[in-house]
């Protein structure tokens, strides 16, 4: 039985007339799906409607998605112009998304790039590795860095080169390192009953109106398996997440999850 989410479960990192940036909780759909469960887009539309006493339908543009079991930073557009410009940044590769994942075992190389061709089974909603030239197979690319290995697990930073369905989960499973808690792709061997350990921790883009570059960071939950690693140490040492003192780019962090990590 799915739980009922409210705005108390959603951390708002930034809101203005053009964008709404939030931390998506795990296990809520990004948008309405066949389950009929409350989705994040609908929840945020109701939040806007209530906050600003809006009559009629509320516009909120979904410009990118996270899988239901994945949590982390998402940006929504509050008007069509912002939606168009944010979507263009995604197409042009100007919006960067980085993830943290805890995987079983450890990749053979500490740093690397994974390239596969992925195909989706529409009946089961499973994605699997196909071969180049296979009908409807799509190229998937990501780069990763192993930050720390601890007993049977590794903490990995991931940056997507493409945005395919279930991409990170399938590609790491294909190298024998499935994501902790991933029932669908073999990551529940040591983690039955736990949430998927995949978190969209960092999002960077240019504001659709001011054009100013913005960086948003949200730490994963302080629970298994994340608490086995000193997350703040690794996040703060990433060369591409410096604060605004040197490069003029504002850094917005999760005000709840980072209280104990300063």
PDB file of N, CA and C in Angstrom, residues 40-138:
ATOM      1  N   UNK A  40       3.957  14.108  -7.837  1.00  0.00           N
ATOM      2  CA  UNK A  40       4.589  15.349  -7.381  1.00  0.00           C
ATOM      3  C   UNK A  40       4.069  16.565  -8.144  1.00  0.00           C
ATOM      4  N   UNK A  41       3.894  16.435  -9.453  1.00  0.00           N
ATOM      5  CA  UNK A  41       3.411  17.563 -10.249  1.00  0.00           C
ATOM      6  C   UNK A  41       2.050  18.039  -9.744  1.00  0.00           C
ATOM      7  N   UNK A  42       1.128  17.111  -9.502  1.00  0.00           N
ATOM      8  CA  UNK A  42      -0.202  17.477  -9.009  1.00  0.00           C
ATOM      9  C   UNK A  42      -0.126  18.095  -7.616  1.00  0.00           C
ATOM     10  N   UNK A  43       0.748  17.545  -6.765  1.00  0.00           N
ATOM     11  CA  UNK A  43       0.909  18.066  -5.417  1.00  0.00           C
ATOM     12  C   UNK A  43       1.409  19.505  -5.444  1.00  0.00           C
ATOM     13  N   UNK A  44       2.372  19.792  -6.341  1.00  0.00           N
ATOM     14  CA  UNK A  44       2.926  21.142  -6.435  1.00  0.00           C
ATOM     15  C   UNK A  44       1.932  22.123  -7.058  1.00  0.00           C
ATOM     16  N   UNK A  45       1.138  21.651  -8.004  1.00  0.00           N
ATOM     17  CA  UNK A  45       0.099  22.519  -8.570  1.00  0.00           C
ATOM     18  C   UNK A  45      -0.890  22.946  -7.490  1.00  0.00           C
ATOM     19  N   UNK A  46      -1.268  22.017  -6.631  1.00  0.00           N
ATOM     20  CA  UNK A  46      -2.189  22.342  -5.545  1.00  0.00           C
ATOM     21  C   UNK A  46      -1.539  23.299  -4.551  1.00  0.00           C
ATOM     22  N   UNK A  47      -0.245  23.112  -4.314  1.00  0.00           N
ATOM     23  CA  UNK A  47       0.501  24.035  -3.436  1.00  0.00           C
ATOM     24  C   UNK A  47       0.455  25.460  -3.976  1.00  0.00           C
ATOM     25  N   UNK A  48       0.695  25.622  -5.279  1.00  0.00           N
ATOM     26  CA  UNK A  48       0.664  26.946  -5.897  1.00  0.00           C
ATOM     27  C   UNK A  48      -0.745  27.528  -5.849  1.00  0.00           C
ATOM     28  N   UNK A  49      -1.707  26.694  -6.154  1.00  0.00           N
ATOM     29  CA  UNK A  49      -3.111  27.137  -6.151  1.00  0.00           C
ATOM     30  C   UNK A  49      -3.506  27.665  -4.766  1.00  0.00           C
ATOM     31  N   UNK A  50      -3.116  26.933  -3.723  1.00  0.00           N
ATOM     32  CA  UNK A  50      -3.461  27.337  -2.360  1.00  0.00           C
ATOM     33  C   UNK A  50      -2.667  28.562  -1.918  1.00  0.00           C
ATOM     34  N   UNK A  51      -1.382  28.573  -2.205  1.00  0.00           N
ATOM     35  CA  UNK A  51      -0.511  29.657  -1.739  1.00  0.00           C
ATOM     36  C   UNK A  51      -0.897  31.003  -2.337  1.00  0.00           C
ATOM     37  N   UNK A  52      -1.235  31.004  -3.620  1.00  0.00           N
ATOM     38  CA  UNK A  52      -1.517  32.259  -4.307  1.00  0.00           C
ATOM     39  C   UNK A  52      -3.008  32.456  -4.575  1.00  0.00           C
ATOM     40  N   UNK A  53      -3.844  31.603  -4.001  1.00  0.00           N
ATOM     41  CA  UNK A  53      -5.296  31.702  -4.153  1.00  0.00           C
ATOM     42  C   UNK A  53      -5.690  31.830  -5.619  1.00  0.00           C
ATOM     43  N   UNK A  54      -5.120  30.965  -6.438  1.00  0.00           N
ATOM     44  CA  UNK A  54      -5.386  31.012  -7.875  1.00  0.00           C
ATOM     45  C   UNK A  54      -6.704  30.323  -8.198  1.00  0.00           C
ATOM     46  N   UNK A  55      -7.434  30.892  -9.141  1.00  0.00           N
ATOM     47  CA  UNK A  55      -8.680  30.301  -9.604  1.00  0.00           C
ATOM     48  C   UNK A  55      -8.417  29.499 -10.876  1.00  0.00           C
ATOM     49  N   UNK A  56      -9.160  28.433 -11.061  1.00  0.00           N
ATOM     50  CA  UNK A  56      -9.008  27.637 -12.277  1.00  0.00           C
ATOM     51  C   UNK A  56      -7.749  26.789 -12.255  1.00  0.00           C
ATOM     52  N   UNK A  57      -7.336  26.375 -13.448  1.00  0.00           N
ATOM     53  CA  UNK A  57      -6.171  25.503 -13.563  1.00  0.00           C
ATOM     54  C   UNK A  57      -4.875  26.261 -13.308  1.00  0.00           C
ATOM     55  N   UNK A  58      -3.905  25.570 -12.729  1.00  0.00           N
ATOM     56  CA  UNK A  58      -2.588  26.141 -12.456  1.00  0.00           C
ATOM     57  C   UNK A  58      -1.595  25.575 -13.460  1.00  0.00           C
ATOM     58  N   UNK A  59      -0.794  26.455 -14.071  1.00  0.00           N
ATOM     59  CA  UNK A  59       0.243  25.980 -14.988  1.00  0.00           C
ATOM     60  C   UNK A  59       1.509  25.655 -14.191  1.00  0.00           C
ATOM     61  N   UNK A  60       2.059  24.472 -14.418  1.00  0.00           N
ATOM     62  CA  UNK A  60       3.363  24.101 -13.887  1.00  0.00           C
ATOM     63  C   UNK A  60       3.959  23.105 -14.868  1.00  0.00           C
ATOM     64  N   UNK A  61       5.070  23.500 -15.475  1.00  0.00           N
ATOM     65  CA  UNK A  61       5.662  22.683 -16.518  1.00  0.00           C
ATOM     66  C   UNK A  61       6.662  21.672 -15.988  1.00  0.00           C
ATOM     67  N   UNK A  62       6.470  20.407 -16.369  1.00  0.00           N
ATOM     68  CA  UNK A  62       7.407  19.339 -16.025  1.00  0.00           C
ATOM     69  C   UNK A  62       8.451  19.260 -17.133  1.00  0.00           C
ATOM     70  N   UNK A  63       9.671  19.689 -16.865  1.00  0.00           N
ATOM     71  CA  UNK A  63      10.692  19.740 -17.915  1.00  0.00           C
ATOM     72  C   UNK A  63      11.648  18.548 -17.865  1.00  0.00           C
ATOM     73  N   UNK A  64      11.682  17.833 -16.745  1.00  0.00           N
ATOM     74  CA  UNK A  64      12.463  16.595 -16.654  1.00  0.00           C
ATOM     75  C   UNK A  64      11.835  15.725 -15.574  1.00  0.00           C
ATOM     76  N   UNK A  65      12.231  14.472 -15.508  1.00  0.00           N
ATOM     77  CA  UNK A  65      11.596  13.518 -14.596  1.00  0.00           C
ATOM     78  C   UNK A  65      12.642  12.753 -13.798  1.00  0.00           C
ATOM     79  N   UNK A  66      12.210  12.218 -12.679  1.00  0.00           N
ATOM     80  CA  UNK A  66      12.971  11.228 -11.936  1.00  0.00           C
ATOM     81  C   UNK A  66      12.095   9.990 -11.799  1.00  0.00           C
ATOM     82  N   UNK A  67      12.709   8.817 -11.861  1.00  0.00           N
ATOM     83  CA  UNK A  67      11.954   7.589 -11.634  1.00  0.00           C
ATOM     84  C   UNK A  67      11.278   7.644 -10.267  1.00  0.00           C
ATOM     85  N   UNK A  68      10.175   6.962 -10.140  1.00  0.00           N
ATOM     86  CA  UNK A  68       9.419   6.970  -8.889  1.00  0.00           C
ATOM     87  C   UNK A  68      10.280   6.667  -7.657  1.00  0.00           C
ATOM     88  N   UNK A  69      11.133   5.625  -7.686  1.00  0.00           N
ATOM     89  CA  UNK A  69      11.906   5.327  -6.478  1.00  0.00           C
ATOM     90  C   UNK A  69      13.110   6.224  -6.248  1.00  0.00           C
ATOM     91  N   UNK A  70      13.390   7.136  -7.185  1.00  0.00           N
ATOM     92  CA  UNK A  70      14.540   8.030  -7.072  1.00  0.00           C
ATOM     93  C   UNK A  70      14.109   9.368  -6.488  1.00  0.00           C
ATOM     94  N   UNK A  71      14.887   9.873  -5.540  1.00  0.00           N
ATOM     95  CA  UNK A  71      14.614  11.190  -4.972  1.00  0.00           C
ATOM     96  C   UNK A  71      15.686  12.179  -5.382  1.00  0.00           C
ATOM     97  N   UNK A  72      15.448  13.462  -5.075  1.00  0.00           N
ATOM     98  CA  UNK A  72      16.468  14.469  -5.337  1.00  0.00           C
ATOM     99  C   UNK A  72      15.915  15.723  -5.979  1.00  0.00           C
ATOM    100  N   UNK A  73      16.818  16.527  -6.528  1.00  0.00           N
ATOM    101  CA  UNK A  73      16.485  17.872  -7.009  1.00  0.00           C
ATOM    102  C   UNK A  73      15.753  17.833  -8.344  1.00  0.00           C
ATOM    103  N   UNK A  74      14.650  18.582  -8.413  1.00  0.00           N
ATOM    104  CA  UNK A  74      13.920  18.769  -9.664  1.00  0.00           C
ATOM    105  C   UNK A  74      13.547  20.237  -9.819  1.00  0.00           C
ATOM    106  N   UNK A  75      13.537  20.718 -11.056  1.00  0.00           N
ATOM    107  CA  UNK A  75      13.077  22.070 -11.347  1.00  0.00           C
ATOM    108  C   UNK A  75      11.799  21.989 -12.175  1.00  0.00           C
ATOM    109  N   UNK A  76      10.830  22.824 -11.833  1.00  0.00           N
ATOM    110  CA  UNK A  76       9.573  22.944 -12.565  1.00  0.00           C
ATOM    111  C   UNK A  76       9.448  24.374 -13.078  1.00  0.00           C
ATOM    112  N   UNK A  77       8.778  24.526 -14.224  1.00  0.00           N
ATOM    113  CA  UNK A  77       8.596  25.848 -14.822  1.00  0.00           C
ATOM    114  C   UNK A  77       7.215  26.393 -14.471  1.00  0.00           C
ATOM    115  N   UNK A  78       7.165  27.656 -14.035  1.00  0.00           N
ATOM    116  CA  UNK A  78       5.893  28.246 -13.630  1.00  0.00           C
ATOM    117  C   UNK A  78       5.186  28.989 -14.759  1.00  0.00           C
ATOM    118  N   UNK A  79       5.803  29.040 -15.925  1.00  0.00           N
ATOM    119  CA  UNK A  79       5.128  29.599 -17.101  1.00  0.00           C
ATOM    120  C   UNK A  79       5.711  28.944 -18.350  1.00  0.00           C
ATOM    121  N   UNK A  80       5.030  29.106 -19.467  1.00  0.00           N
ATOM    122  CA  UNK A  80       5.416  28.406 -20.692  1.00  0.00           C
ATOM    123  C   UNK A  80       6.759  28.884 -21.244  1.00  0.00           C
ATOM    124  N   UNK A  81       7.076  30.177 -21.072  1.00  0.00           N
ATOM    125  CA  UNK A  81       8.361  30.684 -21.552  1.00  0.00           C
ATOM    126  C   UNK A  81       9.504  30.022 -20.799  1.00  0.00           C
ATOM    127  N   UNK A  82       9.370  29.909 -19.480  1.00  0.00           N
ATOM    128  CA  UNK A  82      10.401  29.253 -18.676  1.00  0.00           C
ATOM    129  C   UNK A  82      10.526  27.787 -19.061  1.00  0.00           C
ATOM    130  N   UNK A  83       9.386  27.124 -19.309  1.00  0.00           N
ATOM    131  CA  UNK A  83       9.411  25.714 -19.697  1.00  0.00           C
ATOM    132  C   UNK A  83      10.155  25.520 -21.011  1.00  0.00           C
ATOM    133  N   UNK A  84       9.890  26.386 -21.965  1.00  0.00           N
ATOM    134  CA  UNK A  84      10.544  26.286 -23.273  1.00  0.00           C
ATOM    135  C   UNK A  84      12.053  26.474 -23.151  1.00  0.00           C
ATOM    136  N   UNK A  85      12.470  27.461 -22.364  1.00  0.00           N
ATOM    137  CA  UNK A  85      13.901  27.755 -22.242  1.00  0.00           C
ATOM    138  C   UNK A  85      14.644  26.692 -21.434  1.00  0.00           C
ATOM    139  N   UNK A  86      14.007  26.161 -20.403  1.00  0.00           N
ATOM    140  CA  UNK A  86      14.643  25.086 -19.638  1.00  0.00           C
ATOM    141  C   UNK A  86      14.757  23.817 -20.478  1.00  0.00           C
ATOM    142  N   UNK A  87      13.720  23.515 -21.235  1.00  0.00           N
ATOM    143  CA  UNK A  87      13.741  22.340 -22.103  1.00  0.00           C
ATOM    144  C   UNK A  87      14.845  22.452 -23.149  1.00  0.00           C
ATOM    145  N   UNK A  88      15.057  23.652 -23.658  1.00  0.00           N
ATOM    146  CA  UNK A  88      16.122  23.868 -24.643  1.00  0.00           C
ATOM    147  C   UNK A  88      17.493  23.624 -24.010  1.00  0.00           C
ATOM    148  N   UNK A  89      17.644  24.034 -22.746  1.00  0.00           N
ATOM    149  CA  UNK A  89      18.920  23.790 -22.066  1.00  0.00           C
ATOM    150  C   UNK A  89      19.202  22.295 -21.946  1.00  0.00           C
ATOM    151  N   UNK A  90      18.161  21.527 -21.712  1.00  0.00           N
ATOM    152  CA  UNK A  90      18.338  20.074 -21.626  1.00  0.00           C
ATOM    153  C   UNK A  90      18.779  19.520 -22.976  1.00  0.00           C
ATOM    154  N   UNK A  91      18.103  19.930 -24.045  1.00  0.00           N
ATOM    155  CA  UNK A  91      18.431  19.463 -25.393  1.00  0.00           C
ATOM    156  C   UNK A  91      19.848  19.867 -25.776  1.00  0.00           C
ATOM    157  N   UNK A  92      20.244  21.086 -25.398  1.00  0.00           N
ATOM    158  CA  UNK A  92      21.566  21.610 -25.756  1.00  0.00           C
ATOM    159  C   UNK A  92      22.670  21.159 -24.802  1.00  0.00           C
ATOM    160  N   UNK A  93      22.329  20.390 -23.774  1.00  0.00           N
ATOM    161  CA  UNK A  93      23.331  19.919 -22.825  1.00  0.00           C
ATOM    162  C   UNK A  93      23.806  20.973 -21.848  1.00  0.00           C
ATOM    163  N   UNK A  94      23.015  22.031 -21.662  1.00  0.00           N
ATOM    164  CA  UNK A  94      23.411  23.125 -20.780  1.00  0.00           C
ATOM    165  C   UNK A  94      22.869  22.962 -19.361  1.00  0.00           C
ATOM    166  N   UNK A  95      22.011  21.983 -19.148  1.00  0.00           N
ATOM    167  CA  UNK A  95      21.550  21.649 -17.802  1.00  0.00           C
ATOM    168  C   UNK A  95      22.271  20.383 -17.379  1.00  0.00           C
ATOM    169  N   UNK A  96      22.997  20.438 -16.283  1.00  0.00           N
ATOM    170  CA  UNK A  96      23.769  19.276 -15.841  1.00  0.00           C
ATOM    171  C   UNK A  96      23.127  18.650 -14.613  1.00  0.00           C
ATOM    172  N   UNK A  97      23.027  17.324 -14.638  1.00  0.00           N
ATOM    173  CA  UNK A  97      22.419  16.565 -13.542  1.00  0.00           C
ATOM    174  C   UNK A  97      23.452  15.572 -13.022  1.00  0.00           C
ATOM    175  N   UNK A  98      23.652  15.592 -11.717  1.00  0.00           N
ATOM    176  CA  UNK A  98      24.572  14.634 -11.124  1.00  0.00           C
ATOM    177  C   UNK A  98      23.854  13.848 -10.029  1.00  0.00           C
ATOM    178  N   UNK A  99      24.246  12.597  -9.904  1.00  0.00           N
ATOM    179  CA  UNK A  99      23.602  11.676  -8.974  1.00  0.00           C
ATOM    180  C   UNK A  99      24.628  11.069  -8.036  1.00  0.00           C
ATOM    181  N   UNK A 100      24.151  10.659  -6.881  1.00  0.00           N
ATOM    182  CA  UNK A 100      24.904   9.784  -6.001  1.00  0.00           C
ATOM    183  C   UNK A 100      24.193   8.443  -6.001  1.00  0.00           C
ATOM    184  N   UNK A 101      24.978   7.381  -6.025  1.00  0.00           N
ATOM    185  CA  UNK A 101      24.409   6.035  -5.966  1.00  0.00           C
ATOM    186  C   UNK A 101      25.266   5.176  -5.058  1.00  0.00           C
ATOM    187  N   UNK A 102      24.617   4.309  -4.320  1.00  0.00           N
ATOM    188  CA  UNK A 102      25.336   3.269  -3.591  1.00  0.00           C
ATOM    189  C   UNK A 102      25.103   1.968  -4.339  1.00  0.00           C
ATOM    190  N   UNK A 103      26.190   1.355  -4.789  1.00  0.00           N
ATOM    191  CA  UNK A 103      26.072   0.149  -5.597  1.00  0.00           C
ATOM    192  C   UNK A 103      26.687  -1.042  -4.862  1.00  0.00           C
ATOM    193  N   UNK A 104      26.242  -2.219  -5.225  1.00  0.00           N
ATOM    194  CA  UNK A 104      26.806  -3.439  -4.654  1.00  0.00           C
ATOM    195  C   UNK A 104      28.157  -3.713  -5.293  1.00  0.00           C
ATOM    196  N   UNK A 105      29.136  -4.070  -4.469  1.00  0.00           N
ATOM    197  CA  UNK A 105      30.471  -4.324  -4.994  1.00  0.00           C
ATOM    198  C   UNK A 105      31.168  -3.036  -5.382  1.00  0.00           C
ATOM    199  N   UNK A 106      32.079  -3.126  -6.355  1.00  0.00           N
ATOM    200  CA  UNK A 106      32.821  -1.960  -6.821  1.00  0.00           C
ATOM    201  C   UNK A 106      33.162  -2.138  -8.296  1.00  0.00           C
ATOM    202  N   UNK A 107      32.963  -1.116  -9.107  1.00  0.00           N
ATOM    203  CA  UNK A 107      33.385  -1.187 -10.506  1.00  0.00           C
ATOM    204  C   UNK A 107      34.889  -1.449 -10.605  1.00  0.00           C
ATOM    205  N   UNK A 108      35.327  -2.110 -11.653  1.00  0.00           N
ATOM    206  CA  UNK A 108      36.746  -2.437 -11.805  1.00  0.00           C
ATOM    207  C   UNK A 108      37.606  -1.189 -11.904  1.00  0.00           C
ATOM    208  N   UNK A 109      37.107  -0.168 -12.571  1.00  0.00           N
ATOM    209  CA  UNK A 109      37.837   1.085 -12.716  1.00  0.00           C
ATOM    210  C   UNK A 109      37.265   2.125 -11.756  1.00  0.00           C
ATOM    211  N   UNK A 110      38.143   2.893 -11.120  1.00  0.00           N
ATOM    212  CA  UNK A 110      37.666   3.899 -10.164  1.00  0.00           C
ATOM    213  C   UNK A 110      36.917   5.034 -10.858  1.00  0.00           C
ATOM    214  N   UNK A 111      37.348   5.372 -12.055  1.00  0.00           N
ATOM    215  CA  UNK A 111      36.653   6.363 -12.876  1.00  0.00           C
ATOM    216  C   UNK A 111      36.423   5.750 -14.240  1.00  0.00           C
ATOM    217  N   UNK A 112      35.297   6.107 -14.847  1.00  0.00           N
ATOM    218  CA  UNK A 112      35.069   5.544 -16.160  1.00  0.00           C
ATOM    219  C   UNK A 112      33.832   6.089 -16.831  1.00  0.00           C
ATOM    220  N   UNK A 113      33.616   5.644 -18.051  1.00  0.00           N
ATOM    221  CA  UNK A 113      32.434   5.992 -18.837  1.00  0.00           C
ATOM    222  C   UNK A 113      31.762   4.702 -19.277  1.00  0.00           C
ATOM    223  N   UNK A 114      30.468   4.622 -19.091  1.00  0.00           N
ATOM    224  CA  UNK A 114      29.706   3.459 -19.522  1.00  0.00           C
ATOM    225  C   UNK A 114      28.861   3.841 -20.731  1.00  0.00           C
ATOM    226  N   UNK A 115      28.968   3.065 -21.786  1.00  0.00           N
ATOM    227  CA  UNK A 115      28.175   3.276 -23.004  1.00  0.00           C
ATOM    228  C   UNK A 115      27.482   1.961 -23.348  1.00  0.00           C
ATOM    229  N   UNK A 116      26.174   2.008 -23.426  1.00  0.00           N
ATOM    230  CA  UNK A 116      25.385   0.834 -23.795  1.00  0.00           C
ATOM    231  C   UNK A 116      24.258   1.250 -24.719  1.00  0.00           C
ATOM    232  N   UNK A 117      23.618   0.269 -25.323  1.00  0.00           N
ATOM    233  CA  UNK A 117      22.386   0.510 -26.066  1.00  0.00           C
ATOM    234  C   UNK A 117      21.264  -0.153 -25.295  1.00  0.00           C
ATOM    235  N   UNK A 118      20.273   0.641 -24.923  1.00  0.00           N
ATOM    236  CA  UNK A 118      19.215   0.173 -24.044  1.00  0.00           C
ATOM    237  C   UNK A 118      17.884   0.071 -24.781  1.00  0.00           C
ATOM    238  N   UNK A 119      17.108  -0.927 -24.387  1.00  0.00           N
ATOM    239  CA  UNK A 119      15.802  -1.138 -24.992  1.00  0.00           C
ATOM    240  C   UNK A 119      14.795  -1.399 -23.886  1.00  0.00           C
ATOM    241  N   UNK A 120      13.588  -0.892 -24.046  1.00  0.00           N
ATOM    242  CA  UNK A 120      12.566  -1.011 -23.008  1.00  0.00           C
ATOM    243  C   UNK A 120      11.485  -1.999 -23.433  1.00  0.00           C
ATOM    244  N   UNK A 121      11.135  -2.881 -22.508  1.00  0.00           N
ATOM    245  CA  UNK A 121      10.018  -3.795 -22.714  1.00  0.00           C
ATOM    246  C   UNK A 121       8.756  -3.088 -22.238  1.00  0.00           C
ATOM    247  N   UNK A 122       7.901  -2.708 -23.159  1.00  0.00           N
ATOM    248  CA  UNK A 122       6.714  -1.920 -22.821  1.00  0.00           C
ATOM    249  C   UNK A 122       5.744  -2.686 -21.919  1.00  0.00           C
ATOM    250  N   UNK A 123       5.769  -3.997 -21.982  1.00  0.00           N
ATOM    251  CA  UNK A 123       4.843  -4.797 -21.185  1.00  0.00           C
ATOM    252  C   UNK A 123       5.263  -4.879 -19.723  1.00  0.00           C
ATOM    253  N   UNK A 124       6.566  -5.036 -19.489  1.00  0.00           N
ATOM    254  CA  UNK A 124       7.064  -5.183 -18.118  1.00  0.00           C
ATOM    255  C   UNK A 124       7.636  -3.894 -17.557  1.00  0.00           C
ATOM    256  N   UNK A 125       7.875  -2.899 -18.418  1.00  0.00           N
ATOM    257  CA  UNK A 125       8.500  -1.624 -18.043  1.00  0.00           C
ATOM    258  C   UNK A 125       9.958  -1.810 -17.637  1.00  0.00           C
ATOM    259  N   UNK A 126      10.526  -2.970 -17.963  1.00  0.00           N
ATOM    260  CA  UNK A 126      11.942  -3.222 -17.692  1.00  0.00           C
ATOM    261  C   UNK A 126      12.786  -2.735 -18.869  1.00  0.00           C
ATOM    262  N   UNK A 127      13.977  -2.259 -18.555  1.00  0.00           N
ATOM    263  CA  UNK A 127      14.932  -1.835 -19.574  1.00  0.00           C
ATOM    264  C   UNK A 127      16.092  -2.824 -19.556  1.00  0.00           C
ATOM    265  N   UNK A 128      16.607  -3.170 -20.713  1.00  0.00           N
ATOM    266  CA  UNK A 128      17.718  -4.115 -20.754  1.00  0.00           C
ATOM    267  C   UNK A 128      18.737  -3.675 -21.794  1.00  0.00           C
ATOM    268  N   UNK A 129      19.957  -4.194 -21.644  1.00  0.00           N
ATOM    269  CA  UNK A 129      21.039  -3.859 -22.564  1.00  0.00           C
ATOM    270  C   UNK A 129      20.845  -4.636 -23.857  1.00  0.00           C
ATOM    271  N   UNK A 130      20.835  -3.905 -24.958  1.00  0.00           N
ATOM    272  CA  UNK A 130      20.680  -4.513 -26.282  1.00  0.00           C
ATOM    273  C   UNK A 130      21.993  -4.348 -27.053  1.00  0.00           C
ATOM    274  N   UNK A 131      21.975  -4.602 -28.325  1.00  0.00           N
ATOM    275  CA  UNK A 131      23.161  -4.452 -29.162  1.00  0.00           C
ATOM    276  C   UNK A 131      22.962  -3.296 -30.129  1.00  0.00           C
ATOM    277  N   UNK A 132      24.067  -2.732 -30.565  1.00  0.00           N
ATOM    278  CA  UNK A 132      24.014  -1.634 -31.522  1.00  0.00           C
ATOM    279  C   UNK A 132      23.260  -2.072 -32.768  1.00  0.00           C
ATOM    280  N   UNK A 133      22.328  -1.248 -33.203  1.00  0.00           N
ATOM    281  CA  UNK A 133      21.558  -1.575 -34.391  1.00  0.00           C
ATOM    282  C   UNK A 133      20.279  -2.325 -34.107  1.00  0.00           C
ATOM    283  N   UNK A 134      20.111  -2.783 -32.854  1.00  0.00           N
ATOM    284  CA  UNK A 134      18.875  -3.466 -32.485  1.00  0.00           C
ATOM    285  C   UNK A 134      17.715  -2.479 -32.604  1.00  0.00           C
ATOM    286  N   UNK A 135      16.608  -2.936 -33.139  1.00  0.00           N
ATOM    287  CA  UNK A 135      15.451  -2.068 -33.395  1.00  0.00           C
ATOM    288  C   UNK A 135      15.012  -1.360 -32.103  1.00  0.00           C
ATOM    289  N   UNK A 136      14.912  -0.050 -32.157  1.00  0.00           N
ATOM    290  CA  UNK A 136      14.466   0.807 -31.047  1.00  0.00           C
ATOM    291  C   UNK A 136      15.453   0.902 -29.885  1.00  0.00           C
ATOM    292  N   UNK A 137      16.630   0.311 -30.001  1.00  0.00           N
ATOM    293  CA  UNK A 137      17.640   0.451 -28.948  1.00  0.00           C
ATOM    294  C   UNK A 137      18.230   1.861 -29.000  1.00  0.00           C
ATOM    295  N   UNK A 138      18.387   2.475 -27.832  1.00  0.00           N
ATOM    296  CA  UNK A 138      18.876   3.849 -27.749  1.00  0.00           C
ATOM    297  C   UNK A 138      20.218   3.899 -27.018  1.00  0.00           C
TER     298      UNK A 138
END
